[in-house]
Short mmCIF file of C-alpha atoms in Angstrom, two decimals:
data_model
loop_
_atom_site.label_atom_id
_atom_site.label_comp_id
_atom_site.label_asym_id
_atom_site.label_seq_id
_atom_site.Cartn_x
_atom_site.Cartn_y
_atom_site.Cartn_z
CA MET Y 1 -8.94 11.57 -1.46
CA LYS Y 2 -6.87 9.31 -3.89
CA ILE Y 3 -5.18 6.70 -1.83
CA LYS Y 4 -8.92 5.68 -1.38
CA LYS Y 5 -9.62 5.11 -4.44
CA GLN Y 6 -6.75 2.57 -4.60
CA ILE Y 7 -7.88 0.89 -1.51
CA VAL Y 8 -11.40 0.69 -1.85
CA LEU Y 9 -10.71 -0.53 -5.85
CA ALA Y 10 -7.85 -3.11 -4.46
CA ALA Y 11 -10.33 -4.48 -2.51
CA VAL Y 12 -12.74 -4.84 -4.83
CA LEU Y 13 -10.46 -6.86 -6.97
CA CYS Y 14 -9.04 -8.74 -4.39
CA MET Y 15 -12.19 -10.10 -3.40
CA ALA Y 16 -13.13 -10.54 -6.85
CA VAL Y 17 -11.06 -13.45 -6.86
CA PRO Y 18 -13.21 -16.99 -6.70
CA THR Y 19 -13.66 -18.74 -3.82
CA VAL Y 20 -15.24 -22.01 -3.75
CA ALA Y 21 -17.28 -21.79 -0.34
CA SER Y 22 -20.13 -19.53 -0.92
CA GLY Y 23 -19.63 -18.58 2.82
CA CYS Y 24 -16.10 -17.33 2.01
CA ALA Y 25 -17.50 -15.17 -0.92
CA ASN Y 26 -20.52 -13.63 0.94
CA SER Y 27 -18.29 -12.69 3.39
CA ALA Y 28 -15.79 -11.31 1.27
CA LYS Y 29 -18.43 -9.36 -1.13
CA SER Y 30 -20.65 -8.67 2.77
CA GLY Y 31 -16.80 -7.24 3.51
CA VAL Y 32 -16.15 -5.20 0.39
CA GLU Y 33 -19.82 -3.27 0.42
CA ALA Y 34 -19.71 -2.45 3.92
CA LEU Y 35 -15.67 -1.17 3.68
CA GLU Y 36 -17.01 1.23 0.39
CA ALA Y 37 -20.12 2.04 2.21
CA GLY Y 38 -17.74 3.00 5.12
CA ASP Y 39 -19.58 0.81 8.04
CA TYR Y 40 -15.85 -0.39 9.15
CA LYS Y 41 -17.35 -2.06 12.35
CA GLU Y 42 -19.34 -4.42 9.54
CA ALA Y 43 -16.28 -4.33 6.89
CA GLN Y 44 -14.07 -5.54 10.21
CA ALA Y 45 -16.27 -8.72 11.60
CA GLN Y 46 -16.58 -9.90 7.70
CA PHE Y 47 -12.69 -9.70 7.14
CA GLU Y 48 -12.07 -11.06 10.13
CA LYS Y 49 -14.55 -14.44 9.17
CA LEU Y 50 -12.07 -14.95 6.15
CA THR Y 51 -9.31 -14.47 8.56
CA GLU Y 52 -10.40 -17.54 10.07
CA GLU Y 53 -10.92 -19.98 7.12
CA LYS Y 54 -8.64 -22.60 6.84
CA ASP Y 55 -7.46 -22.00 2.74
CA LYS Y 56 -4.96 -19.78 3.72
CA LYS Y 57 -5.49 -17.95 0.18
CA LYS Y 58 -8.98 -16.70 1.71
CA SER Y 59 -7.81 -16.82 5.31
CA ALA Y 60 -4.83 -14.01 3.07
CA GLU Y 61 -7.36 -12.03 1.78
CA GLY Y 62 -9.61 -11.82 4.93
CA TYR Y 63 -6.15 -10.05 6.44
CA ARG Y 64 -5.69 -7.23 3.75
CA GLY Y 65 -9.21 -6.67 3.73
CA LEU Y 66 -8.91 -6.18 7.74
CA ALA Y 67 -5.56 -4.17 6.84
CA MET Y 68 -7.64 -1.45 4.55
CA THR Y 69 -10.45 -1.62 7.56
CA TYR Y 70 -7.67 -0.15 9.90
CA TYR Y 71 -6.13 1.96 6.98
CA GLU Y 72 -9.29 2.98 6.45
CA GLN Y 73 -9.68 3.80 10.08
CA GLU Y 74 -6.38 5.89 10.47
CA GLU Y 75 -5.55 2.62 12.96
CA TYR Y 76 -2.10 2.54 11.10
CA SER Y 77 -0.40 -0.21 13.71
CA SER Y 78 -3.45 -2.34 13.00
CA ALA Y 79 -3.24 -1.79 9.36
CA LEU Y 80 0.14 -2.56 9.21
CA ASP Y 81 0.01 -5.70 10.98
CA ALA Y 82 -2.83 -7.01 9.07
CA PHE Y 83 -1.12 -6.53 5.68
CA LYS Y 84 2.09 -8.17 7.29
CA LYS Y 85 0.16 -11.44 8.58
CA ALA Y 86 -1.59 -11.49 4.94
CA VAL Y 87 1.58 -11.30 3.59
CA ASP Y 88 3.08 -14.38 5.57
CA THR Y 89 -0.52 -16.13 5.11
CA GLY Y 90 0.53 -15.60 1.56
CA VAL Y 91 -1.75 -12.90 -0.35
CA VAL Y 92 -0.66 -12.14 -3.41
CA GLN Y 93 2.16 -9.35 -2.84
CA THR Y 94 1.38 -6.23 -5.03
CA THR Y 95 3.57 -2.79 -5.24
CA GLN Y 96 0.33 -1.43 -3.77
CA ILE Y 97 0.70 -3.44 -0.36
CA TYR Y 98 4.11 -2.59 -0.08
CA ASN Y 99 3.34 1.17 -0.42
CA LEU Y 100 0.54 0.82 2.38
CA MET Y 101 2.73 -0.90 4.46
CA GLY Y 102 5.11 2.14 3.93
CA ILE Y 103 2.99 4.80 5.13
CA CYS Y 104 1.41 2.76 7.59
CA ALA Y 105 5.54 2.04 8.90
CA MET Y 106 5.75 6.24 8.43
CA LYS Y 107 2.54 7.06 9.95
CA THR Y 108 3.78 4.80 12.80
CA GLU Y 109 7.10 6.63 12.59
CA ASP Y 110 9.11 3.58 12.14
CA TYR Y 111 11.21 4.78 9.06
CA GLU Y 112 13.42 1.87 8.75
CA ALA Y 113 10.67 -0.30 8.34
CA ALA Y 114 9.01 1.98 6.27
CA LEU Y 115 12.33 2.04 3.76
CA GLU Y 116 12.13 -1.65 3.60
CA TYR Y 117 8.68 -1.16 2.16
CA ILE Y 118 8.84 1.21 0.02
CA GLN Y 119 12.37 0.14 -1.42
CA ALA Y 120 10.33 -3.87 -2.08
CA GLY Y 121 7.81 -2.15 -3.23
CA LEU Y 122 9.69 0.26 -6.08
CA ALA Y 123 11.49 -3.32 -6.55
CA MET Y 124 8.63 -5.26 -7.63
CA ALA Y 125 6.96 -1.95 -9.89
CA GLU Y 126 10.34 -2.38 -11.94
CA THR Y 127 10.06 -6.23 -12.58
CA ASP Y 128 6.28 -5.37 -13.31
CA MET Y 129 6.08 -2.64 -15.52
CA SER Y 130 5.39 -4.93 -18.46
CA GLY Y 131 2.78 -6.49 -16.18
CA GLU Y 132 -0.96 -6.49 -16.61
CA GLU Y 133 -1.47 -3.50 -14.12
CA GLU Y 134 0.14 -1.64 -16.95
CA LYS Y 135 -1.72 -2.32 -19.90
CA ASN Y 136 -4.43 -0.93 -18.72
CA SER Y 137 -4.28 3.24 -19.21
CA GLU Y 138 -6.10 4.17 -16.48
CA ASN Y 139 -4.22 1.67 -13.87
CA GLY Y 140 -1.02 2.32 -15.31
CA LYS Y 141 -1.77 6.59 -14.73
CA ASP Y 142 -2.46 5.33 -10.83
CA SER Y 143 0.23 3.32 -11.11
CA ALA Y 144 2.80 5.77 -11.73
CA GLU Y 145 1.27 8.60 -9.62
CA MET Y 146 1.53 5.53 -6.45
CA ILE Y 147 5.88 4.78 -7.74
CA GLN Y 148 6.15 8.85 -7.59
CA GLU Y 149 4.86 8.83 -4.11
CA MET Y 150 6.58 5.66 -2.97
CA ARG Y 151 9.56 8.09 -4.62
CA TYR Y 152 8.89 10.64 -2.54
CA ASN Y 153 8.29 8.84 0.42
CA GLU Y 154 11.46 7.07 -0.09
CA VAL Y 155 13.17 11.27 0.30
CA VAL Y 156 11.47 11.44 3.33
CA CYS Y 157 12.11 8.49 5.00
CA TYR Y 158 16.01 9.23 4.75
CA GLU Y 159 15.14 12.12 5.73
CA LYS Y 160 13.38 10.83 9.06
CA LEU Y 161 16.92 8.43 9.51
CA ALA Y 162 18.97 11.52 9.29
CA ASP Y 163 21.00 10.22 6.29
CA TRP Y 164 21.49 12.84 4.96
CA GLU Y 165 23.61 11.71 1.68
CA ASN Y 166 21.34 8.86 0.75
CA ALA Y 167 18.35 11.86 1.23
CA LYS Y 168 20.57 14.08 -1.43
CA GLN Y 169 20.91 11.36 -3.42
CA LYS Y 170 17.21 10.11 -3.93
CA ALA Y 171 16.01 13.52 -4.25
CA SER Y 172 18.05 14.44 -6.45
CA GLU Y 173 17.19 10.95 -8.79
CA TYR Y 174 13.60 12.22 -7.92
CA LEU Y 175 13.99 15.46 -9.46
CA ILE Y 176 15.31 14.42 -12.72
CA GLU Y 177 12.04 11.70 -13.22
CA TYR Y 178 9.74 14.68 -11.38
CA PRO Y 179 11.08 18.31 -12.44
CA GLU Y 180 8.15 19.83 -11.75
CA ASP Y 181 7.53 18.53 -7.93
CA THR Y 182 8.54 22.18 -6.65
CA ALA Y 183 8.07 20.47 -3.06
CA MET Y 184 10.66 18.49 -3.77
CA GLU Y 185 12.77 21.22 -4.97
CA ARG Y 186 12.35 22.89 -1.75
CA GLU Y 187 12.89 19.68 -0.23
CA ALA Y 188 16.59 19.42 -1.89
CA GLU Y 189 17.01 22.97 -1.24
CA PHE Y 190 16.87 21.99 2.45
CA LEU Y 191 18.61 18.96 1.75
CA GLU Y 192 21.78 20.76 0.69
CA THR Y 193 22.24 22.56 3.99
CA ARG Y 194 22.24 19.49 5.65
#
């Protein structure tokens, strides 16, 4: 699953941030290794240790790892809560975090919140287009696919909220950008009946 690859990659990258306390570094490394191995109980235990750190940056990374662990287990409400704590505690905010928060909110059928997260992520992506993420073609491709997914989910959220005009507008904009997407073509046809 593509999103799993992105999550594990994000976990590896966020936990690779240099840490001063060796216990914290070990918890981060052990948590990432456990997450990659599918040992969610161990990953959760390691990331929970990080959340207890006095250093807010380390604690925020613990919440982020914890969120990814919950996400992998399809515990979307818990994942969203952990992502919120990570953001509130000061984790580096990325387009990917907001995409995952949007997906979690959609999975819990909170489409208003999902729309807010998706739009925040898309706004962030627009300002980051010249950033480091885009310089690596592999990451640039992953980022482009994630943005496409976010734009698609934006249409879905408007539809679930019965905001037909905005759903039609966003579907039209989406098809201009991604004309090959037959699923959205069918969605746009459906929206025209509303």
